Amino acid sequence: MSAPKPNGTFKVSVVVPVYNTAEYLPECLDSLVGQSIGLDAIQIVIVDDGSTDGSDEVVKAYAERYPANIVCLSQENGGQGAARNLGLSRCEGEYVGFMDSDDFADVNMYEAMYAAAKEADADMCVCGIDSFCDEGGKRVSGMQCQLPPNPLTPMSLFLAPQTQPPIRLVRRRMLVNNGVRFPVTRGSEDNGFHFKMAPFCQTVVAVRAPMIRRRLRSESTASTISAAFCEQFFSVADDVLEFYSEHGLFDDYGELLEAALVRMLLCSRLGCIGLVEGRVMRGALTDKTLDYIEKHFPHRKKNRYLSGLMGLYLKNAGRLTVGLSRAFFAARYKQLICIGG
């Protein structure tokens, strides 16, 4: 058991939202309390998002074993964005990380990422990710993502974004000073947080190796694609646009944001729409996507960051061509999250 320590002396705080993952939670929490950075350096803030499967009892047991390191919070079910925001409010570490409660970390993850961030005095460090599926009692490796060499440029956060919260370690002071929080939605909140944070990350470094072991589950949020889930795309984009307006960021970052949001809506998010049941509903959501883009980004054809063949598609996508694109990106999304093999 770790000894009590004064507030504000943790190197790293890790926020873990929990919703009905009692089966996987011990592996996740074991990977955090066993980090090579040491218990004197890590705070774990767990937020139970209204679980009904006994996850709260698992959390309670770990908190009793590690009272100096684990903070337990709970809320009525409000989604990962709301849970992460609540967790952020209790973080004390110099840097903040995020862990999904059905995933787990390499034993050296936070030591390596913290060291890289400190060496470069970076606002953020990111790492690679290694996914797997549980099939018949065995773990089957999925897609692995290694990041490009250092240094990453702030521009790359818009033009080649990796938006998953678990891959990043972020300077807490930067988030607090700029009011960066997750959109309170039930889908795509990762994208909203990423693009709200991006203008303030002037120095970004990477630990290229996969440090996160991501479990792909058929019942997870990412693989449960409904019309309601897809509707959240527009709420998240609205939230980001409002944030940039309130913080006076459009002059310096408006064109980058336009390129990023158009790409998101017409690529990965369009792929999600392609997995919604019902041709009529898919058509309605696709039309809404195109209408949203025409309303908010009517001058995207002049965007200098939309270049090459992909840029040509993003500038000119319309009702006559987007159906084929939707099927293409839906197939890629299925492969990414292991839906239907």
Coordinates of C-alpha atoms in Angstrom, one line a residue, residues 126-128 145-153 156 160-162 167 204-209:
V126 CA 1.2 10.6 -27.8
C127 CA 1.9 6.9 -28.2
G128 CA 1.0 4.0 -30.5
C145 CA -0.7 1.8 -35.0
Q146 CA 2.8 3.2 -34.6
L147 CA 3.3 6.9 -34.8
P148 CA 5.7 8.8 -37.0
P149 CA 9.1 9.9 -35.6
N150 CA 9.5 13.0 -33.5
P151 CA 8.9 15.9 -33.7
L152 CA 5.2 16.1 -34.4
T153 CA 4.0 19.5 -35.6
S156 CA -0.4 17.6 -37.8
A160 CA -3.4 13.8 -39.4
P161 CA -5.2 13.6 -36.1
Q162 CA -5.1 10.7 -33.8
I167 CA -2.9 7.5 -26.5
V204 CA 4.1 17.6 -29.2
V205 CA 6.3 14.5 -28.9
A206 CA 5.6 10.8 -29.5
V207 CA 6.6 7.5 -28.1
R208 CA 6.2 5.5 -31.3
A209 CA 5.7 2.1 -29.8

